[in-house]
Short mmCIF file of C-alpha atoms in Angstrom, two decimals:
data_model
loop_
_atom_site.label_atom_id
_atom_site.label_comp_id
_atom_site.label_asym_id
_atom_site.label_seq_id
_atom_site.Cartn_x
_atom_site.Cartn_y
_atom_site.Cartn_z
CA MET A 201 0.00 0.00 0.00
CA ARG A 202 3.06 2.25 0.18
CA GLN A 203 3.19 5.05 -2.35
CA HIS A 204 6.55 6.03 -3.84
CA VAL A 205 6.80 9.74 -4.48
CA LYS A 206 9.20 11.42 -6.85
CA LEU A 207 10.36 14.65 -5.25
CA PRO A 208 11.62 17.88 -6.74
CA ILE A 209 15.24 18.48 -5.76
CA GLY A 210 14.36 21.57 -3.71
CA ASN A 211 12.32 19.55 -1.24
CA LEU A 212 15.36 17.56 -0.13
CA ALA A 213 17.21 20.40 1.55
CA ARG A 214 16.00 19.94 5.13
CA ARG A 215 16.99 16.54 6.53
CA ASN A 216 16.79 15.93 10.28
CA PRO A 217 17.37 19.49 11.55
CA GLU A 218 19.63 19.65 14.60
CA PRO A 219 18.48 21.70 17.61
CA ASP A 220 21.16 24.39 17.40
CA GLY A 221 22.31 23.89 13.85
CA GLU A 222 21.85 25.67 10.59
CA SER A 223 18.35 24.31 9.98
CA ALA A 224 17.17 25.63 13.35
CA ALA A 225 18.55 29.05 12.51
CA MET A 226 16.71 28.99 9.19
CA SER A 227 13.34 28.42 10.91
CA ASP A 228 11.28 31.26 12.34
CA HIS A 229 9.71 29.01 15.00
CA ASP A 230 10.55 25.86 16.93
CA ILE A 231 6.91 24.84 17.42
CA VAL A 232 3.67 25.95 15.80
CA VAL A 233 0.44 24.94 17.57
CA TYR A 234 -2.17 24.64 14.81
CA GLY A 235 -5.73 24.74 16.17
CA ALA A 236 -4.63 26.76 19.19
CA SER A 237 -8.04 28.43 19.54
CA GLY A 238 -9.78 25.06 19.95
CA PHE A 239 -10.42 23.46 23.33
CA VAL A 240 -7.54 20.96 23.28
CA GLY A 241 -5.31 23.27 21.25
CA GLU A 242 -5.43 25.94 23.92
CA LEU A 243 -4.70 23.35 26.63
CA VAL A 244 -1.59 22.30 24.71
CA ALA A 245 -0.52 25.91 24.18
CA LYS A 246 -1.03 26.57 27.90
CA TYR A 247 1.11 23.56 28.78
CA LEU A 248 3.90 24.80 26.51
CA ALA A 249 3.67 28.30 27.97
CA GLU A 250 4.20 26.86 31.44
CA HIS A 251 6.72 24.09 30.70
CA ALA A 252 8.71 24.75 27.52
CA ALA A 253 12.36 25.59 28.08
CA ALA A 254 13.25 29.27 28.02
CA GLY A 255 14.00 30.41 24.50
CA THR A 256 11.71 27.90 22.78
CA ARG A 257 10.15 29.81 19.90
CA ILE A 258 6.43 29.05 19.74
CA ALA A 259 3.67 30.39 17.48
CA LEU A 260 -0.11 30.01 17.55
CA ALA A 261 -1.92 29.09 14.35
CA GLY A 262 -5.49 28.57 13.20
CA ARG A 263 -8.18 29.98 10.97
CA SER A 264 -9.32 32.93 13.12
CA GLU A 265 -6.89 35.70 13.98
CA ALA A 266 -9.34 37.21 16.48
CA LYS A 267 -9.70 33.94 18.42
CA LEU A 268 -5.95 33.34 18.38
CA MET A 269 -5.38 36.81 19.80
CA GLN A 270 -7.80 35.99 22.63
CA VAL A 271 -5.86 32.81 23.39
CA ARG A 272 -2.60 34.71 23.39
CA GLN A 273 -4.08 37.24 25.79
CA ARG A 274 -5.37 34.53 28.15
CA LEU A 275 -1.97 32.82 28.13
CA ARG A 276 -0.14 36.13 28.63
CA VAL A 277 2.44 35.38 25.96
CA ASP A 278 3.70 37.39 23.00
CA TRP A 279 3.94 34.51 20.55
CA PRO A 280 3.42 35.18 16.83
CA ILE A 281 0.03 34.42 15.27
CA LEU A 282 -0.27 32.59 11.95
CA VAL A 283 -3.59 32.37 10.08
CA ALA A 284 -4.48 29.54 7.71
CA GLU A 285 -7.55 27.54 6.81
CA ALA A 286 -7.23 23.74 6.95
CA ALA A 287 -7.58 23.49 3.14
CA ASP A 288 -5.36 26.48 2.28
CA GLU A 289 -2.40 24.62 0.80
CA PRO A 290 -0.11 27.63 0.15
CA ALA A 291 -0.67 29.02 3.67
CA LEU A 292 -0.03 25.66 5.32
CA GLN A 293 3.08 25.11 3.22
CA LYS A 294 4.34 28.49 4.40
CA ILE A 295 3.71 27.52 8.04
CA ALA A 296 5.45 24.16 7.60
CA ALA A 297 8.46 25.80 5.98
CA ALA A 298 8.78 28.32 8.81
CA THR A 299 8.94 25.92 11.76
CA ARG A 300 10.74 22.84 13.00
CA VAL A 301 7.71 21.08 14.54
CA VAL A 302 3.99 21.41 13.91
CA ILE A 303 1.46 20.34 16.54
CA THR A 304 -2.07 20.02 15.21
CA THR A 305 -5.23 19.37 17.20
CA VAL A 306 -7.62 20.04 14.31
CA GLY A 307 -9.80 17.01 13.61
CA PRO A 308 -11.42 14.95 12.33
CA TYR A 309 -8.06 14.59 10.65
CA ALA A 310 -9.51 12.80 7.62
CA LYS A 311 -11.48 15.99 6.91
CA TYR A 312 -9.06 18.67 8.04
CA GLY A 313 -5.60 17.15 8.40
CA LYS A 314 -4.41 15.85 5.04
CA THR A 315 -3.08 19.11 3.59
CA LEU A 316 -1.07 20.03 6.68
CA VAL A 317 0.59 16.65 7.17
CA GLN A 318 1.62 16.54 3.52
CA ALA A 319 3.01 20.08 3.76
CA CYS A 320 5.14 19.03 6.74
CA ALA A 321 6.35 15.86 5.02
CA ALA A 322 7.37 17.85 1.93
CA ALA A 323 9.11 20.58 3.93
CA GLY A 324 11.08 18.20 6.16
CA THR A 325 9.20 19.53 9.19
CA ASP A 326 8.43 17.25 12.12
CA TYR A 327 4.75 16.80 12.92
CA VAL A 328 2.67 15.49 15.84
CA ASP A 329 -1.09 15.08 16.21
CA LEU A 330 -3.82 13.36 18.23
CA THR A 331 -5.49 11.23 15.59
CA GLY A 332 -7.21 7.98 16.48
CA GLU A 333 -8.53 7.50 12.93
CA VAL A 334 -7.35 4.30 11.26
CA LEU A 335 -8.23 5.40 7.74
CA PHE A 336 -6.52 8.78 8.06
CA ALA A 337 -3.38 7.20 9.46
CA ARG A 338 -3.37 4.59 6.69
CA GLN A 339 -3.74 7.24 3.99
CA SER A 340 -1.02 9.34 5.60
CA ILE A 341 1.32 6.34 5.50
CA ASP A 342 0.54 5.73 1.83
CA ASP A 343 0.83 9.39 0.84
CA ASN A 344 3.64 10.62 3.05
CA HIS A 345 5.95 7.87 4.33
CA GLU A 346 8.38 7.84 1.41
CA LEU A 347 8.11 11.60 1.02
CA ALA A 348 8.99 12.13 4.70
CA ARG A 349 11.86 9.65 4.48
CA ALA A 350 13.31 11.67 1.61
CA THR A 351 13.10 14.97 3.52
CA GLY A 352 13.88 13.57 6.99
CA ALA A 353 10.57 14.64 8.52
CA ARG A 354 9.32 12.62 11.49
CA ILE A 355 5.56 12.41 11.04
CA VAL A 356 4.24 11.14 14.37
CA HIS A 357 0.53 10.47 14.62
CA SER A 358 -1.37 9.64 17.81
CA CYS A 359 0.65 11.49 20.45
CA GLY A 360 -2.09 11.73 23.09
CA PHE A 361 -4.15 9.25 25.06
CA ASP A 362 -4.43 7.68 21.61
CA SER A 363 -1.84 6.05 21.63
CA ILE A 364 1.14 6.98 23.80
CA PRO A 365 0.26 4.89 26.90
CA SER A 366 -0.15 1.80 24.72
CA ASP A 367 2.84 2.35 22.45
CA ILE A 368 5.27 3.58 25.09
CA GLY A 369 4.01 0.97 27.57
CA VAL A 370 4.94 -1.88 25.22
CA HIS A 371 8.22 -0.10 24.42
CA VAL A 372 9.37 -0.10 28.08
CA LEU A 373 8.06 -3.64 28.59
CA ASP A 374 10.14 -4.85 25.65
CA GLN A 375 13.20 -2.97 26.89
CA GLN A 376 13.02 -4.68 30.28
CA VAL A 377 12.65 -8.11 28.66
CA LYS A 378 15.72 -7.47 26.49
CA ALA A 379 17.74 -6.07 29.41
CA ASP A 380 17.07 -9.30 31.31
CA GLY A 381 17.86 -11.52 28.32
CA ALA A 382 14.44 -13.14 28.69
CA GLY A 383 13.70 -13.67 24.99
CA GLU A 384 10.97 -11.91 23.03
CA LEU A 385 7.42 -10.89 23.87
CA THR A 386 4.58 -13.17 22.91
CA ASP A 387 1.05 -12.77 24.36
CA THR A 388 0.76 -9.23 25.73
CA THR A 389 -2.35 -7.56 27.09
CA LEU A 390 -2.90 -3.98 28.22
CA VAL A 391 -5.62 -3.60 30.84
CA VAL A 392 -7.13 -0.25 31.79
CA THR A 393 -7.33 -0.90 35.52
CA SER A 394 -8.49 2.58 36.53
CA MET A 395 -9.72 5.59 34.59
CA ARG A 396 -11.72 8.73 35.17
CA GLY A 397 -12.36 11.31 32.49
CA GLY A 398 -14.80 12.89 30.09
CA VAL A 399 -15.73 11.80 26.58
CA SER A 400 -14.11 13.89 23.87
CA GLY A 401 -16.44 15.55 21.39
CA GLY A 402 -13.63 15.46 18.84
CA THR A 403 -13.29 11.69 19.24
CA ILE A 404 -17.02 11.24 18.68
CA ASP A 405 -16.86 13.44 15.57
CA SER A 406 -13.96 11.41 14.18
CA MET A 407 -15.94 8.24 14.82
CA ARG A 408 -18.92 9.65 12.91
CA HIS A 409 -16.78 10.55 9.93
CA GLN A 410 -15.08 7.17 9.68
CA LEU A 411 -18.41 5.34 9.98
CA ASP A 412 -19.79 7.43 7.12
CA VAL A 413 -16.83 6.52 4.92
CA VAL A 414 -16.77 2.77 5.56
CA LYS A 415 -20.54 2.49 5.18
CA THR A 416 -20.28 3.04 1.43
CA ASP A 417 -16.81 1.67 0.68
CA GLY A 418 -16.19 -2.03 1.21
CA LYS A 419 -12.44 -1.75 0.57
CA LEU A 420 -11.99 0.89 3.27
CA ARG A 421 -14.21 -1.14 5.58
CA ARG A 422 -11.80 -4.06 5.24
CA VAL A 423 -8.82 -1.78 5.87
CA ALA A 424 -10.42 -0.42 9.03
CA ALA A 425 -11.19 -3.93 10.26
CA SER A 426 -7.75 -5.45 9.66
CA PRO A 427 -5.56 -5.84 12.79
CA TYR A 428 -2.56 -4.93 10.61
CA SER A 429 -4.14 -1.98 8.82
CA LEU A 430 -1.26 0.36 9.79
CA SER A 431 1.56 -2.09 9.16
CA PRO A 432 4.19 -1.13 6.57
CA ASP A 433 3.84 -4.46 4.75
CA ARG A 434 0.83 -6.64 5.50
CA ALA A 435 2.24 -9.57 3.54
CA ALA A 436 5.33 -9.67 5.76
CA GLU A 437 3.32 -9.91 8.98
CA PRO A 438 3.17 -13.33 10.69
CA ASP A 439 -0.12 -15.19 10.62
CA LEU A 440 -1.15 -15.22 14.27
CA GLY A 441 -4.82 -15.97 13.74
CA ARG A 442 -7.73 -13.76 14.65
CA GLN A 443 -6.97 -10.82 16.95
CA ASP A 444 -10.31 -9.56 18.22
CA ASP A 445 -10.59 -6.12 19.84
CA THR A 446 -14.22 -6.57 20.87
CA ALA A 447 -14.10 -9.74 22.98
CA THR A 448 -14.57 -10.00 26.74
CA LEU A 449 -11.63 -11.64 28.54
CA SER A 450 -11.10 -13.57 31.74
CA GLY A 451 -8.86 -11.56 34.06
CA PRO A 452 -7.22 -14.53 35.86
CA GLU A 453 -6.33 -16.11 32.51
CA ILE A 454 -4.18 -13.05 31.77
CA ASP A 455 -2.75 -12.70 35.28
CA LEU A 456 -3.83 -14.15 38.60
CA ARG A 457 -3.87 -10.67 40.11
CA LEU A 458 -6.66 -9.65 37.73
CA ARG A 459 -10.13 -10.50 39.00
CA GLY A 460 -13.39 -10.78 37.17
CA THR A 461 -14.21 -10.43 33.49
CA LEU A 462 -12.64 -7.69 31.39
CA ALA A 463 -14.61 -5.61 28.91
CA PRO A 464 -13.37 -4.38 25.51
CA PHE A 465 -11.49 -1.08 25.71
CA PHE A 466 -13.11 1.43 23.36
CA MET A 467 -9.76 2.65 22.01
CA ALA A 468 -8.27 -0.82 21.44
CA SER A 469 -9.22 -0.98 17.77
CA TYR A 470 -6.83 1.88 17.07
CA ASN A 471 -4.13 1.50 19.73
CA THR A 472 -3.43 -2.13 18.90
CA ARG A 473 -2.72 -1.25 15.29
CA VAL A 474 -0.27 1.48 16.31
CA VAL A 475 1.64 -0.97 18.53
CA ARG A 476 1.77 -3.55 15.74
CA ARG A 477 3.15 -0.88 13.39
CA SER A 478 5.89 -0.11 15.93
CA ASN A 479 6.84 -3.77 16.04
CA ALA A 480 6.98 -4.00 12.24
CA LEU A 481 8.94 -0.74 11.81
CA ARG A 482 11.50 -2.16 14.22
CA GLY A 483 11.85 -5.35 12.23
CA TRP A 484 9.52 -7.21 14.61
CA ALA A 485 11.87 -6.52 17.52
CA TYR A 486 9.11 -7.31 20.03
CA GLY A 487 8.88 -10.76 18.46
CA ARG A 488 7.50 -12.54 15.40
CA THR A 489 4.95 -14.23 17.67
CA PHE A 490 4.02 -10.99 19.48
CA ARG A 491 0.24 -10.88 19.97
CA TYR A 492 -1.22 -7.72 21.46
CA ARG A 493 -4.69 -6.82 22.76
CA GLU A 494 -6.31 -4.32 25.11
CA ALA A 495 -9.15 -4.62 27.61
CA MET A 496 -10.76 -2.67 30.43
CA SER A 497 -11.53 -3.66 34.02
CA VAL A 498 -15.15 -3.31 35.16
CA GLY A 499 -14.42 -4.44 38.71
CA ALA A 500 -14.02 -7.78 40.46
CA SER A 501 -17.56 -8.29 41.73
CA PRO A 502 -19.68 -11.31 40.78
CA LEU A 503 -21.46 -8.96 38.37
CA SER A 504 -18.31 -8.32 36.30
CA PRO A 505 -19.30 -10.82 33.56
CA VAL A 506 -22.61 -8.99 33.15
CA LEU A 507 -20.96 -5.55 33.23
CA ALA A 508 -18.34 -6.61 30.71
CA GLN A 509 -20.98 -7.94 28.35
CA VAL A 510 -23.10 -4.80 28.75
CA THR A 511 -20.04 -2.68 27.94
CA ARG A 512 -19.32 -4.74 24.84
CA LEU A 513 -22.91 -4.52 23.63
CA GLY A 514 -23.04 -0.81 24.47
CA LEU A 515 -20.00 -0.07 22.32
CA GLY A 516 -21.56 -2.02 19.46
CA ALA A 517 -24.86 -0.20 19.90
CA LEU A 518 -23.07 3.16 19.79
CA MET A 519 -21.43 2.24 16.48
CA ILE A 520 -24.75 1.14 15.02
CA GLY A 521 -26.54 4.17 16.44
CA LEU A 522 -24.07 6.58 14.84
CA SER A 523 -24.42 4.75 11.52
CA LEU A 524 -28.21 5.14 11.24
CA PRO A 525 -29.70 8.60 10.57
CA PRO A 526 -32.64 8.40 13.05
CA THR A 527 -30.55 7.24 16.00
CA ARG A 528 -27.63 9.50 15.05
CA TYR A 529 -29.97 12.47 15.27
CA VAL A 530 -30.84 11.53 18.85
CA LEU A 531 -27.24 10.74 19.82
CA ASP A 532 -25.98 14.00 18.35
CA ARG A 533 -28.23 15.88 20.76
CA VAL A 534 -26.75 14.19 23.84
CA LEU A 535 -23.14 13.39 22.95
CA PRO A 536 -20.46 16.07 23.42
CA LYS A 537 -19.82 18.37 20.48
CA PRO A 538 -16.41 19.02 18.89
CA GLY A 539 -14.63 21.79 20.80
CA GLU A 540 -16.42 21.01 24.04
CA GLY A 541 -14.69 19.62 27.11
CA PRO A 542 -14.79 19.34 30.89
CA ASP A 543 -14.08 22.27 33.19
CA GLU A 544 -10.74 22.73 34.91
CA LYS A 545 -11.78 21.00 38.14
CA SER A 546 -13.00 17.92 36.24
CA ARG A 547 -9.82 17.85 34.15
CA ASP A 548 -7.67 18.01 37.28
CA ASN A 549 -9.66 15.22 38.98
CA GLY A 550 -9.22 12.80 36.10
CA HIS A 551 -6.65 10.00 35.97
CA PHE A 552 -5.75 6.74 34.28
CA THR A 553 -3.79 3.59 35.09
CA MET A 554 -2.88 1.07 32.43
CA ASP A 555 -1.18 -2.19 33.34
CA LEU A 556 0.48 -4.42 30.76
CA PHE A 557 0.98 -8.16 31.19
CA GLY A 558 3.39 -9.95 28.90
CA THR A 559 4.80 -13.44 28.46
CA THR A 560 8.10 -14.11 26.70
CA THR A 561 9.44 -16.89 24.52
CA THR A 562 11.40 -18.18 27.54
CA GLY A 563 8.23 -18.42 29.63
CA ALA A 564 9.04 -15.38 31.78
CA ARG A 565 6.23 -13.05 32.79
CA TYR A 566 6.54 -9.28 32.86
CA THR A 567 4.38 -6.33 33.83
CA ALA A 568 4.51 -2.65 32.98
CA ARG A 569 2.50 0.33 34.19
CA VAL A 570 1.63 3.69 32.67
CA ARG A 571 -0.21 5.99 35.05
CA ALA A 572 -0.97 9.71 35.08
CA LYS A 573 -3.11 12.28 36.81
CA GLY A 574 -5.46 14.50 34.84
CA ASP A 575 -8.35 13.79 32.49
CA PRO A 576 -6.92 11.30 29.97
CA GLY A 577 -8.31 12.98 26.85
CA TYR A 578 -7.59 16.55 27.92
CA ALA A 579 -5.15 17.33 30.76
CA ALA A 580 -2.98 14.22 30.33
CA THR A 581 -3.18 14.46 26.55
CA ALA A 582 -1.93 18.07 26.63
CA VAL A 583 1.12 16.87 28.55
CA MET A 584 1.80 13.97 26.18
CA LEU A 585 1.37 16.01 23.01
CA GLY A 586 3.35 18.96 24.33
CA GLU A 587 6.25 16.80 25.50
CA SER A 588 6.29 14.93 22.18
CA ALA A 589 6.88 18.19 20.35
CA LEU A 590 9.47 19.36 22.87
CA ALA A 591 11.37 16.09 22.48
CA LEU A 592 11.57 16.67 18.72
CA VAL A 593 12.92 20.17 19.30
CA HIS A 594 15.33 19.66 22.19
CA ASP A 595 16.26 15.97 22.31
CA ARG A 596 17.33 15.10 18.78
CA ASP A 597 20.64 13.69 19.96
CA VAL A 598 18.85 10.98 21.98
CA LEU A 599 15.91 10.22 19.68
CA PRO A 600 15.77 6.75 18.12
CA PRO A 601 17.75 6.55 14.88
CA SER A 602 15.48 7.27 11.94
CA GLU A 603 15.59 8.45 8.36
CA GLY A 604 12.17 10.00 8.86
CA GLY A 605 8.80 8.78 7.67
CA VAL A 606 5.35 8.21 9.11
CA LEU A 607 6.36 6.81 12.48
CA THR A 608 4.83 6.00 15.87
CA PRO A 609 5.54 7.54 19.29
CA ALA A 610 7.76 4.58 20.21
CA THR A 611 9.77 4.54 16.97
CA ALA A 612 10.08 8.33 16.58
CA LEU A 613 10.51 9.41 20.21
CA GLY A 614 11.28 6.34 22.32
CA ASP A 615 13.32 6.85 25.47
CA ALA A 616 13.45 10.63 25.02
CA LEU A 617 9.69 10.80 25.44
CA VAL A 618 9.73 8.31 28.32
CA ALA A 619 12.20 10.52 30.20
CA ARG A 620 10.18 13.66 29.54
CA LEU A 621 6.89 12.11 30.63
CA ARG A 622 8.46 10.78 33.81
CA SER A 623 9.80 14.25 34.57
CA ALA A 624 6.29 15.60 33.93
CA GLY A 625 4.88 13.30 36.65
CA MET A 626 3.76 10.21 34.73
CA GLU A 627 4.61 6.77 36.08
CA ILE A 628 6.15 4.56 33.39
CA SER A 629 7.71 1.36 34.70
CA ALA A 630 8.35 -2.30 33.84
CA LYS A 631 9.52 -5.32 35.82
CA ARG A 632 9.66 -9.08 35.86
CA SER A 633 6.68 -10.57 37.66
#
């Protein structure tokens, strides 16, 4: 599915800009936050205003100069303002050429993100976003991977709650296994053991858009359903049988410390594909028999089998409801709208804990944990996205080796992001059970 792109010679000038080198000097900005007047965009900009190293050159971008000026005033910064519509190719190309890293929070990305990501890939500009859209990510891989490799751009999708805890969690789990000489990972399960947070209106809107697309296109429906839909080469993937993201699981069968029945995790259908892409991009370093799934705890009471089944059916009903015009009309009136989000107190009271349980080819058992305070989709996501961009700006000497391309958080940022997130207060750990 990979598309090979012939580039004009001029596009090859900026390869892997160094933090204090000539390429940095040629850029007007270190980071541009596109969508800064949106709910999540302003949270990310606020995080950067409070935590970016002194001297980091940041600009705010979006389609409304007036709204961006209001954000700048609320943040009490004097950052430049850049105005561009999501479909304005010349304006977005100008933004990409003027900065080292673009952060974008403007979704659904399949509707509003294609022009910007291609502009960054062509300019050799690093890029991070929050997408959880399989079809957008797949198209970005097809359209931009070879282009970004030629220019050295690191295009890093899914740098928020989708899918950093999953991708980085498996990364540190694998590192511990290798440090101990315990073989390779095989069956690995992430379990959301605790979570509190609001539902993102942007996530719901992305879900609507993808459902509309697959409803009329059987080929795209098959792409969205494939467990290897984001892999660089599907034919090279091992045949590990069916990998179902919608099944209920027995907790004790995964680990004796897990009680009750586990429900499907609503983000598993995307996160699992990102993790499998990381494994493939690394030459299947996690293992050729690495099987990965995600689930969610609904408690250890005798009612957990019922609660797990209700959760599974509820997720299915939501998908069906958003696919049918009469029920979508009703759901649209009650579900959160794009740009809406919880208040500051609710964001601060949120949290998540994700525990990973892995078995290796030598029979050893390992666990990892990723835990953070703050609403997962808002407060914690602002930290993860902001630190991803800062790693690309300030930590290039310790980033994983890469020629560029459409990468994942683990393959593009790796240990540099782990260190930053730990410093920001997240728990990221792994150990032998």
